[in-house]
Amino acid sequence: MDKHLLVTVSDEYHTSQSLRFVHHFFTNRSELKLTLFYVVPRKPDWRLDPIDLEANPEAIVHIEHDKAVHGVPAMAKAKEWLRSMGFGDDQVAVKFSNGKLGTVKEIVRESEEGLYDAAVLGRRGLSWFEEMVTDSISHRILWESLTFPIWICRNPEKGRKNVLVCVDGSEECMRVADHAGFMVRNEPDHNITLLHVCSDDRCIDAEQIFGRALAEIKANGVDDSRIAIKVMTSANPARTILAEANEGKYAAVAIGRTSHKPSSLEHIFATTSLKILRGIDRAALWLCK
């Protein structure tokens, strides 16, 4: 089964961390399809509300100018780079968005309508994610409606291998285990380590948690020999996960993000997923809801 990724592209094509991560991670590229997605950025003085293009000729001029000056050259250079790295023309498609809904909601809409296996973002991923939790409409999308995996690539380091899948028994973590299994099923260079971080030394549910996650991964055809399990105890799960990711030189850390809506913005920014997002480096964060 082909894997189809939506890869966001900016005018800074030569530093595109999303493209570099995809190239470094996948060796079996024959079953990989990429759609490069360029969203025309909104002007600083535009509100976050959707733009009425018919009533705003200035916006149309801005969109066409940015697309011609930045978007089209960025896409051409990105495609040429992928071609030089061994991707066939039939594996790479190109899509532009006029940015009418804003960057966040344009990516969300395209990801959901296109039924991609993941949306891949580069070093601007943190800004994208923070926009989602600071804007009220995007906040609702994040907590209630996000239906696709997100990959945020932060300075991906060539040569890193394997995926660290963090599990706690939640349905979101089961989905990220399934997602990781699907992504590495035909990538024998990558193994999966299931990590459960306990708050104390009891870990009474660890066996059940690992059992469900193992079943999700193996259902994708990943052999037992490529799966390891690890239990760690820590009062600071994010710090422990980041330390393990660095020590093990994992290519990606996969986590599930809860659908539970917290009571305050301060609590959002204290969540484990955002702490990992801000701290991860030389790897990608794979996040599922």
PDB file of C-alpha atoms in Angstrom:
ATOM      1  CA  MET A   1       0.000   0.000   0.000  1.00  0.00           C
ATOM      2  CA  ASP A   2       1.370   3.411  -0.984  1.00  0.00           C
ATOM      3  CA  LYS A   3       2.102   6.004   1.659  1.00  0.00           C
ATOM      4  CA  HIS A   4       0.958   9.513   0.745  1.00  0.00           C
ATOM      5  CA  LEU A   5       2.399  12.478   2.636  1.00  0.00           C
ATOM      6  CA  LEU A   6       1.443  16.136   2.476  1.00  0.00           C
ATOM      7  CA  VAL A   7       4.743  18.025   2.734  1.00  0.00           C
ATOM      8  CA  THR A   8       4.556  21.747   3.427  1.00  0.00           C
ATOM      9  CA  VAL A   9       7.012  23.899   1.502  1.00  0.00           C
ATOM     10  CA  SER A  10       8.143  27.475   2.074  1.00  0.00           C
ATOM     11  CA  ASP A  11      10.273  29.750  -0.048  1.00  0.00           C
ATOM     12  CA  GLU A  12      13.258  28.546   2.011  1.00  0.00           C
ATOM     13  CA  TYR A  13      13.388  25.344  -0.026  1.00  0.00           C
ATOM     14  CA  HIS A  14      17.087  24.691   0.572  1.00  0.00           C
ATOM     15  CA  THR A  15      16.539  24.479   4.335  1.00  0.00           C
ATOM     16  CA  SER A  16      13.315  22.506   4.094  1.00  0.00           C
ATOM     17  CA  GLN A  17      13.555  20.228   7.082  1.00  0.00           C
ATOM     18  CA  SER A  18      10.402  18.386   6.106  1.00  0.00           C
ATOM     19  CA  LEU A  19      11.892  17.344   2.760  1.00  0.00           C
ATOM     20  CA  ARG A  20      15.187  16.332   4.325  1.00  0.00           C
ATOM     21  CA  PHE A  21      13.479  14.214   6.963  1.00  0.00           C
ATOM     22  CA  VAL A  22      11.378  12.359   4.393  1.00  0.00           C
ATOM     23  CA  HIS A  23      14.450  11.686   2.275  1.00  0.00           C
ATOM     24  CA  HIS A  24      16.551  10.501   5.228  1.00  0.00           C
ATOM     25  CA  PHE A  25      13.826   8.343   6.776  1.00  0.00           C
ATOM     26  CA  PHE A  26      12.524   6.383   3.795  1.00  0.00           C
ATOM     27  CA  THR A  27      14.740   4.029   1.821  1.00  0.00           C
ATOM     28  CA  ASN A  28      11.932   2.097   0.120  1.00  0.00           C
ATOM     29  CA  ARG A  29      10.674   5.098  -1.847  1.00  0.00           C
ATOM     30  CA  SER A  30       8.903   3.229  -4.622  1.00  0.00           C
ATOM     31  CA  GLU A  31       5.677   3.139  -2.592  1.00  0.00           C
ATOM     32  CA  LEU A  32       5.952   6.734  -1.384  1.00  0.00           C
ATOM     33  CA  LYS A  33       3.907   9.596  -2.846  1.00  0.00           C
ATOM     34  CA  LEU A  34       4.407  13.238  -1.890  1.00  0.00           C
ATOM     35  CA  THR A  35       2.175  16.234  -2.387  1.00  0.00           C
ATOM     36  CA  LEU A  36       4.097  19.479  -1.933  1.00  0.00           C
ATOM     37  CA  PHE A  37       1.835  22.137  -0.447  1.00  0.00           C
ATOM     38  CA  TYR A  38       2.531  25.860  -0.517  1.00  0.00           C
ATOM     39  CA  VAL A  39       0.249  28.241   1.390  1.00  0.00           C
ATOM     40  CA  VAL A  40       0.558  31.906   0.491  1.00  0.00           C
ATOM     41  CA  PRO A  41       1.345  33.566   3.862  1.00  0.00           C
ATOM     42  CA  ARG A  42      -1.063  36.162   5.154  1.00  0.00           C
ATOM     43  CA  LYS A  43       0.070  39.759   5.468  1.00  0.00           C
ATOM     44  CA  PRO A  44       0.765  40.820   9.083  1.00  0.00           C
ATOM     45  CA  ASP A  45      -2.112  43.295   9.052  1.00  0.00           C
ATOM     46  CA  TRP A  46      -4.692  40.706   8.024  1.00  0.00           C
ATOM     47  CA  ARG A  47      -6.959  39.309  10.692  1.00  0.00           C
ATOM     48  CA  LEU A  48      -7.120  35.595  11.414  1.00  0.00           C
ATOM     49  CA  ASP A  49     -10.635  35.435   9.993  1.00  0.00           C
ATOM     50  CA  PRO A  50     -11.057  33.959   6.481  1.00  0.00           C
ATOM     51  CA  ILE A  51     -10.437  36.494   3.715  1.00  0.00           C
ATOM     52  CA  ASP A  52     -13.268  37.576   1.405  1.00  0.00           C
ATOM     53  CA  LEU A  53     -11.266  37.668  -1.804  1.00  0.00           C
ATOM     54  CA  GLU A  54     -14.052  39.195  -3.890  1.00  0.00           C
ATOM     55  CA  ALA A  55     -14.266  42.158  -1.528  1.00  0.00           C
ATOM     56  CA  ASN A  56     -10.517  42.503  -1.096  1.00  0.00           C
ATOM     57  CA  PRO A  57      -8.660  43.098  -4.381  1.00  0.00           C
ATOM     58  CA  GLU A  58      -5.490  43.915  -2.414  1.00  0.00           C
ATOM     59  CA  ALA A  59      -5.491  40.359  -1.093  1.00  0.00           C
ATOM     60  CA  ILE A  60      -5.745  38.945  -4.617  1.00  0.00           C
ATOM     61  CA  VAL A  61      -2.789  41.059  -5.751  1.00  0.00           C
ATOM     62  CA  HIS A  62      -0.755  39.911  -2.736  1.00  0.00           C
ATOM     63  CA  ILE A  63      -1.613  36.252  -3.354  1.00  0.00           C
ATOM     64  CA  GLU A  64      -0.726  36.309  -7.041  1.00  0.00           C
ATOM     65  CA  HIS A  65       2.497  38.224  -6.388  1.00  0.00           C
ATOM     66  CA  ASP A  66       3.665  35.905  -3.606  1.00  0.00           C
ATOM     67  CA  LYS A  67       2.784  32.809  -5.609  1.00  0.00           C
ATOM     68  CA  ALA A  68       4.736  34.056  -8.651  1.00  0.00           C
ATOM     69  CA  VAL A  69       7.743  35.427  -6.760  1.00  0.00           C
ATOM     70  CA  HIS A  70       8.079  32.850  -3.988  1.00  0.00           C
ATOM     71  CA  GLY A  71       5.701  29.919  -4.398  1.00  0.00           C
ATOM     72  CA  VAL A  72       6.345  28.799  -7.963  1.00  0.00           C
ATOM     73  CA  PRO A  73      10.172  29.009  -7.676  1.00  0.00           C
ATOM     74  CA  ALA A  74      10.092  27.205  -4.311  1.00  0.00           C
ATOM     75  CA  MET A  75       8.020  24.374  -5.740  1.00  0.00           C
ATOM     76  CA  ALA A  76      10.226  24.049  -8.818  1.00  0.00           C
ATOM     77  CA  LYS A  77      13.379  23.877  -6.721  1.00  0.00           C
ATOM     78  CA  ALA A  78      11.822  21.423  -4.272  1.00  0.00           C
ATOM     79  CA  LYS A  79      10.760  19.124  -7.107  1.00  0.00           C
ATOM     80  CA  GLU A  80      14.202  19.352  -8.679  1.00  0.00           C
ATOM     81  CA  TRP A  81      15.848  18.499  -5.344  1.00  0.00           C
ATOM     82  CA  LEU A  82      13.571  15.477  -4.910  1.00  0.00           C
ATOM     83  CA  ARG A  83      14.305  14.380  -8.476  1.00  0.00           C
ATOM     84  CA  SER A  84      18.035  14.534  -7.762  1.00  0.00           C
ATOM     85  CA  MET A  85      17.439  12.393  -4.673  1.00  0.00           C
ATOM     86  CA  GLY A  86      15.800   9.641  -6.693  1.00  0.00           C
ATOM     87  CA  PHE A  87      12.099  10.502  -6.582  1.00  0.00           C
ATOM     88  CA  GLY A  88      10.244  10.042  -9.865  1.00  0.00           C
ATOM     89  CA  ASP A  89       8.078  12.795 -11.313  1.00  0.00           C
ATOM     90  CA  ASP A  90       5.029  10.557 -10.920  1.00  0.00           C
ATOM     91  CA  GLN A  91       5.682  10.407  -7.157  1.00  0.00           C
ATOM     92  CA  VAL A  92       5.568  14.153  -6.556  1.00  0.00           C
ATOM     93  CA  ALA A  93       2.520  16.386  -6.986  1.00  0.00           C
ATOM     94  CA  VAL A  94       2.246  20.123  -6.352  1.00  0.00           C
ATOM     95  CA  LYS A  95      -0.601  22.118  -4.802  1.00  0.00           C
ATOM     96  CA  PHE A  96      -0.950  25.810  -4.029  1.00  0.00           C
ATOM     97  CA  SER A  97      -3.333  27.421  -1.566  1.00  0.00           C
ATOM     98  CA  ASN A  98      -4.371  31.061  -1.675  1.00  0.00           C
ATOM     99  CA  GLY A  99      -4.272  31.268   2.117  1.00  0.00           C
ATOM    100  CA  LYS A 100      -7.891  32.390   2.272  1.00  0.00           C
ATOM    101  CA  LEU A 101      -8.526  30.536   5.531  1.00  0.00           C
ATOM    102  CA  GLY A 102      -5.087  31.195   7.024  1.00  0.00           C
ATOM    103  CA  THR A 103      -2.124  28.825   7.071  1.00  0.00           C
ATOM    104  CA  VAL A 104      -3.393  26.553   9.838  1.00  0.00           C
ATOM    105  CA  LYS A 105      -6.853  25.991   8.479  1.00  0.00           C
ATOM    106  CA  GLU A 106      -5.646  25.616   4.891  1.00  0.00           C
ATOM    107  CA  ILE A 107      -3.293  22.814   5.975  1.00  0.00           C
ATOM    108  CA  VAL A 108      -6.029  21.203   8.048  1.00  0.00           C
ATOM    109  CA  ARG A 109      -8.541  21.336   5.206  1.00  0.00           C
ATOM    110  CA  GLU A 110      -6.128  19.933   2.622  1.00  0.00           C
ATOM    111  CA  SER A 111      -4.945  17.192   4.993  1.00  0.00           C
ATOM    112  CA  GLU A 112      -8.463  16.038   5.767  1.00  0.00           C
ATOM    113  CA  GLU A 113      -9.879  16.330   2.256  1.00  0.00           C
ATOM    114  CA  GLY A 114      -6.846  14.652   0.697  1.00  0.00           C
ATOM    115  CA  LEU A 115      -6.842  11.771   3.195  1.00  0.00           C
ATOM    116  CA  TYR A 116      -3.063  11.915   3.516  1.00  0.00           C
ATOM    117  CA  ASP A 117      -1.267   9.531   5.844  1.00  0.00           C
ATOM    118  CA  ALA A 118       0.446  12.496   7.539  1.00  0.00           C
ATOM    119  CA  ALA A 119       1.069  16.221   7.192  1.00  0.00           C
ATOM    120  CA  VAL A 120       4.807  16.948   7.354  1.00  0.00           C
ATOM    121  CA  LEU A 121       6.033  20.333   8.565  1.00  0.00           C
ATOM    122  CA  GLY A 122       9.538  21.693   8.898  1.00  0.00           C
ATOM    123  CA  ARG A 123      11.081  24.097  11.367  1.00  0.00           C
ATOM    124  CA  ARG A 124       8.063  26.387  11.250  1.00  0.00           C
ATOM    125  CA  GLY A 125       6.014  23.622  12.814  1.00  0.00           C
ATOM    126  CA  LEU A 126       6.254  25.102  16.287  1.00  0.00           C
ATOM    127  CA  SER A 127       4.831  28.409  15.105  1.00  0.00           C
ATOM    128  CA  TRP A 128       2.094  26.526  13.246  1.00  0.00           C
ATOM    129  CA  PHE A 129       1.246  24.529  16.346  1.00  0.00           C
ATOM    130  CA  GLU A 130       1.264  27.548  18.634  1.00  0.00           C
ATOM    131  CA  GLU A 131      -1.023  29.394  16.223  1.00  0.00           C
ATOM    132  CA  MET A 132      -3.448  26.538  16.608  1.00  0.00           C
ATOM    133  CA  VAL A 133      -3.643  26.917  20.374  1.00  0.00           C
ATOM    134  CA  THR A 134      -3.657  30.712  20.541  1.00  0.00           C
ATOM    135  CA  ASP A 135      -6.348  31.347  17.928  1.00  0.00           C
ATOM    136  CA  SER A 136      -9.811  30.467  19.271  1.00  0.00           C
ATOM    137  CA  ILE A 137     -11.067  28.767  16.091  1.00  0.00           C
ATOM    138  CA  SER A 138      -7.846  26.841  15.566  1.00  0.00           C
ATOM    139  CA  HIS A 139      -7.915  25.916  19.233  1.00  0.00           C
ATOM    140  CA  ARG A 140     -11.185  24.101  18.643  1.00  0.00           C
ATOM    141  CA  ILE A 141      -9.735  22.375  15.587  1.00  0.00           C
ATOM    142  CA  LEU A 142      -6.780  21.159  17.609  1.00  0.00           C
ATOM    143  CA  TRP A 143      -8.794  19.716  20.461  1.00  0.00           C
ATOM    144  CA  GLU A 144     -11.910  18.495  18.667  1.00  0.00           C
ATOM    145  CA  SER A 145     -11.443  18.046  14.936  1.00  0.00           C
ATOM    146  CA  LEU A 146      -7.870  17.150  14.034  1.00  0.00           C
ATOM    147  CA  THR A 147      -8.125  13.765  12.331  1.00  0.00           C
ATOM    148  CA  PHE A 148      -4.706  13.222  10.739  1.00  0.00           C
ATOM    149  CA  PRO A 149      -1.149  12.618  12.013  1.00  0.00           C
ATOM    150  CA  ILE A 150       1.234  15.579  12.103  1.00  0.00           C
ATOM    151  CA  TRP A 151       4.995  15.269  11.687  1.00  0.00           C
ATOM    152  CA  ILE A 152       7.061  18.225  12.866  1.00  0.00           C
ATOM    153  CA  CYS A 153      10.715  17.964  11.825  1.00  0.00           C
ATOM    154  CA  ARG A 154      13.309  19.821  13.865  1.00  0.00           C
ATOM    155  CA  ASN A 155      16.845  19.809  12.436  1.00  0.00           C
ATOM    156  CA  PRO A 156      16.654  16.157  11.261  1.00  0.00           C
ATOM    157  CA  GLU A 157      20.015  14.440  11.547  1.00  0.00           C
ATOM    158  CA  LYS A 158      21.099  12.107   8.774  1.00  0.00           C
ATOM    159  CA  GLY A 159      21.840   8.603   9.953  1.00  0.00           C
ATOM    160  CA  ARG A 160      19.317   8.464  12.780  1.00  0.00           C
ATOM    161  CA  LYS A 161      17.164   5.349  12.833  1.00  0.00           C
ATOM    162  CA  ASN A 162      14.079   3.922  14.497  1.00  0.00           C
ATOM    163  CA  VAL A 163      10.914   5.294  16.080  1.00  0.00           C
ATOM    164  CA  LEU A 164      10.291   5.781  19.798  1.00  0.00           C
ATOM    165  CA  VAL A 165       6.557   5.255  20.355  1.00  0.00           C
ATOM    166  CA  CYS A 166       5.313   6.602  23.690  1.00  0.00           C
ATOM    167  CA  VAL A 167       2.265   4.795  25.060  1.00  0.00           C
ATOM    168  CA  ASP A 168       0.056   5.277  28.096  1.00  0.00           C
ATOM    169  CA  GLY A 169      -2.980   3.167  27.274  1.00  0.00           C
ATOM    170  CA  SER A 170      -5.039   5.958  25.712  1.00  0.00           C
ATOM    171  CA  GLU A 171      -6.810   5.516  22.395  1.00  0.00           C
ATOM    172  CA  GLU A 172      -4.635   8.282  20.938  1.00  0.00           C
ATOM    173  CA  CYS A 173      -1.519   6.292  21.788  1.00  0.00           C
ATOM    174  CA  MET A 174      -2.980   3.176  20.204  1.00  0.00           C
ATOM    175  CA  ARG A 175      -3.554   5.167  17.027  1.00  0.00           C
ATOM    176  CA  VAL A 176       0.030   6.458  17.020  1.00  0.00           C
ATOM    177  CA  ALA A 177       1.297   2.879  17.486  1.00  0.00           C
ATOM    178  CA  ASP A 178      -0.748   1.817  14.469  1.00  0.00           C
ATOM    179  CA  HIS A 179       0.560   4.808  12.503  1.00  0.00           C
ATOM    180  CA  ALA A 180       4.188   4.014  13.348  1.00  0.00           C
ATOM    181  CA  GLY A 181       3.690   0.377  12.387  1.00  0.00           C
ATOM    182  CA  PHE A 182       2.260   1.377   9.015  1.00  0.00           C
ATOM    183  CA  MET A 183       5.103   3.776   8.315  1.00  0.00           C
ATOM    184  CA  VAL A 184       7.952   1.325   9.060  1.00  0.00           C
ATOM    185  CA  ARG A 185       6.321  -1.864   7.768  1.00  0.00           C
ATOM    186  CA  ASN A 186       8.458  -1.905   4.619  1.00  0.00           C
ATOM    187  CA  GLU A 187      11.397   0.008   6.075  1.00  0.00           C
ATOM    188  CA  PRO A 188      13.581  -2.754   7.581  1.00  0.00           C
ATOM    189  CA  ASP A 189      16.250  -0.273   8.655  1.00  0.00           C
ATOM    190  CA  HIS A 190      13.837   1.124  11.242  1.00  0.00           C
ATOM    191  CA  ASN A 191      12.717  -0.630  14.409  1.00  0.00           C
ATOM    192  CA  ILE A 192      10.143   0.478  16.966  1.00  0.00           C
ATOM    193  CA  THR A 193      10.654   0.888  20.706  1.00  0.00           C
ATOM    194  CA  LEU A 194       7.522   1.159  22.829  1.00  0.00           C
ATOM    195  CA  LEU A 195       8.141   3.383  25.831  1.00  0.00           C
ATOM    196  CA  HIS A 196       5.889   3.703  28.863  1.00  0.00           C
ATOM    197  CA  VAL A 197       6.859   6.308  31.465  1.00  0.00           C
ATOM    198  CA  CYS A 198       5.448   5.643  34.925  1.00  0.00           C
ATOM    199  CA  SER A 199       5.059   8.278  37.598  1.00  0.00           C
ATOM    200  CA  ASP A 200       6.213   5.771  40.240  1.00  0.00           C
ATOM    201  CA  ASP A 201       7.720   2.289  40.343  1.00  0.00           C
ATOM    202  CA  ARG A 202       4.424   0.408  40.316  1.00  0.00           C
ATOM    203  CA  CYS A 203       3.465   0.602  36.600  1.00  0.00           C
ATOM    204  CA  ILE A 204       0.557  -1.719  37.257  1.00  0.00           C
ATOM    205  CA  ASP A 205      -0.976  -1.330  33.795  1.00  0.00           C
ATOM    206  CA  ALA A 206       2.214  -1.577  31.738  1.00  0.00           C
ATOM    207  CA  GLU A 207       1.628  -5.149  30.549  1.00  0.00           C
ATOM    208  CA  GLN A 208      -1.861  -4.375  29.267  1.00  0.00           C
ATOM    209  CA  ILE A 209      -0.706  -1.126  27.645  1.00  0.00           C
ATOM    210  CA  PHE A 210       2.136  -2.849  25.807  1.00  0.00           C
ATOM    211  CA  GLY A 211      -0.112  -5.708  24.751  1.00  0.00           C
ATOM    212  CA  ARG A 212      -2.540  -3.438  22.926  1.00  0.00           C
ATOM    213  CA  ALA A 213       0.187  -1.335  21.344  1.00  0.00           C
ATOM    214  CA  LEU A 214       2.089  -4.425  20.188  1.00  0.00           C
ATOM    215  CA  ALA A 215      -1.064  -5.753  18.560  1.00  0.00           C
ATOM    216  CA  GLU A 216      -1.529  -2.496  16.631  1.00  0.00           C
ATOM    217  CA  ILE A 217       2.058  -2.542  15.343  1.00  0.00           C
ATOM    218  CA  LYS A 218       2.112  -6.235  14.440  1.00  0.00           C
ATOM    219  CA  ALA A 219      -1.185  -5.872  12.583  1.00  0.00           C
ATOM    220  CA  ASN A 220       0.813  -3.806  10.077  1.00  0.00           C
ATOM    221  CA  GLY A 221       3.171  -6.706   9.405  1.00  0.00           C
ATOM    222  CA  VAL A 222       6.067  -5.582  11.591  1.00  0.00           C
ATOM    223  CA  ASP A 223       7.963  -8.614  12.916  1.00  0.00           C
ATOM    224  CA  ASP A 224       8.469  -9.162  16.646  1.00  0.00           C
ATOM    225  CA  SER A 225      12.236  -8.940  16.156  1.00  0.00           C
ATOM    226  CA  ARG A 226      11.864  -5.284  15.186  1.00  0.00           C
ATOM    227  CA  ILE A 227       9.888  -4.283  18.283  1.00  0.00           C
ATOM    228  CA  ALA A 228      11.301  -3.570  21.747  1.00  0.00           C
ATOM    229  CA  ILE A 229       9.611  -2.416  24.950  1.00  0.00           C
ATOM    230  CA  LYS A 230      10.938  -0.172  27.677  1.00  0.00           C
ATOM    231  CA  VAL A 231       9.549   1.046  31.001  1.00  0.00           C
ATOM    232  CA  MET A 232      10.966   4.102  32.740  1.00  0.00           C
ATOM    233  CA  THR A 233      10.002   5.899  35.936  1.00  0.00           C
ATOM    234  CA  SER A 234       9.934   9.673  36.070  1.00  0.00           C
ATOM    235  CA  ALA A 235       8.009  12.598  37.503  1.00  0.00           C
ATOM    236  CA  ASN A 236       8.808  14.528  34.322  1.00  0.00           C
ATOM    237  CA  PRO A 237       7.740  12.398  31.332  1.00  0.00           C
ATOM    238  CA  ALA A 238       8.645  14.993  28.696  1.00  0.00           C
ATOM    239  CA  ARG A 239      12.211  15.352  29.939  1.00  0.00           C
ATOM    240  CA  THR A 240      12.610  11.582  30.146  1.00  0.00           C
ATOM    241  CA  ILE A 241      11.259  11.028  26.638  1.00  0.00           C
ATOM    242  CA  LEU A 242      13.536  13.699  25.186  1.00  0.00           C
ATOM    243  CA  ALA A 243      16.569  12.247  26.972  1.00  0.00           C
ATOM    244  CA  GLU A 244      15.774   8.761  25.675  1.00  0.00           C
ATOM    245  CA  ALA A 245      15.269  10.103  22.137  1.00  0.00           C
ATOM    246  CA  ASN A 246      18.660  11.813  22.207  1.00  0.00           C
ATOM    247  CA  GLU A 247      20.511   8.940  23.820  1.00  0.00           C
ATOM    248  CA  GLY A 248      19.011   6.394  21.419  1.00  0.00           C
ATOM    249  CA  LYS A 249      19.402   8.697  18.408  1.00  0.00           C
ATOM    250  CA  TYR A 250      15.884   7.977  17.242  1.00  0.00           C
ATOM    251  CA  ALA A 251      14.753   9.414  13.926  1.00  0.00           C
ATOM    252  CA  ALA A 252      11.268  10.088  15.292  1.00  0.00           C
ATOM    253  CA  VAL A 253       9.327  10.258  18.536  1.00  0.00           C
ATOM    254  CA  ALA A 254       5.662   9.279  18.210  1.00  0.00           C
ATOM    255  CA  ILE A 255       3.097  10.363  20.776  1.00  0.00           C
ATOM    256  CA  GLY A 256      -0.658  10.580  21.102  1.00  0.00           C
ATOM    257  CA  ARG A 257      -2.239  13.905  21.946  1.00  0.00           C
ATOM    258  CA  THR A 258      -5.314  13.704  24.126  1.00  0.00           C
ATOM    259  CA  SER A 259      -8.619  15.004  22.843  1.00  0.00           C
ATOM    260  CA  HIS A 260      -9.502  16.247  26.323  1.00  0.00           C
ATOM    261  CA  LYS A 261      -9.892  20.013  26.290  1.00  0.00           C
ATOM    262  CA  PRO A 262      -8.092  21.647  29.250  1.00  0.00           C
ATOM    263  CA  SER A 263      -9.584  24.468  31.231  1.00  0.00           C
ATOM    264  CA  SER A 264      -6.976  27.139  30.499  1.00  0.00           C
ATOM    265  CA  LEU A 265      -4.336  28.167  27.985  1.00  0.00           C
ATOM    266  CA  GLU A 266      -1.672  27.841  30.662  1.00  0.00           C
ATOM    267  CA  HIS A 267      -2.537  24.183  31.061  1.00  0.00           C
ATOM    268  CA  ILE A 268      -2.279  23.639  27.286  1.00  0.00           C
ATOM    269  CA  PHE A 269       1.289  24.869  27.228  1.00  0.00           C
ATOM    270  CA  ALA A 270       2.165  22.614  30.160  1.00  0.00           C
ATOM    271  CA  THR A 271       1.147  19.434  28.338  1.00  0.00           C
ATOM    272  CA  THR A 272       3.711  16.757  27.625  1.00  0.00           C
ATOM    273  CA  SER A 273       3.255  16.956  23.857  1.00  0.00           C
ATOM    274  CA  LEU A 274       4.073  20.661  23.683  1.00  0.00           C
ATOM    275  CA  LYS A 275       7.040  20.259  26.026  1.00  0.00           C
ATOM    276  CA  ILE A 276       8.397  17.556  23.727  1.00  0.00           C
ATOM    277  CA  LEU A 277       7.659  19.673  20.670  1.00  0.00           C
ATOM    278  CA  ARG A 278       9.656  22.568  22.075  1.00  0.00           C
ATOM    279  CA  GLY A 279      12.526  20.395  23.230  1.00  0.00           C
ATOM    280  CA  ILE A 280      12.939  17.909  20.403  1.00  0.00           C
ATOM    281  CA  ASP A 281      15.951  18.381  18.154  1.00  0.00           C
ATOM    282  CA  ARG A 282      17.655  16.433  15.335  1.00  0.00           C
ATOM    283  CA  ALA A 283      14.501  14.308  15.019  1.00  0.00           C
ATOM    284  CA  ALA A 284      10.831  14.508  14.133  1.00  0.00           C
ATOM    285  CA  LEU A 285       7.792  14.482  16.364  1.00  0.00           C
ATOM    286  CA  TRP A 286       4.937  12.315  15.095  1.00  0.00           C
ATOM    287  CA  LEU A 287       1.690  13.287  16.746  1.00  0.00           C
ATOM    288  CA  CYS A 288      -1.734  11.627  16.504  1.00  0.00           C
ATOM    289  CA  LYS A 289      -5.064  12.376  18.091  1.00  0.00           C
TER     290      LYS A 289
END
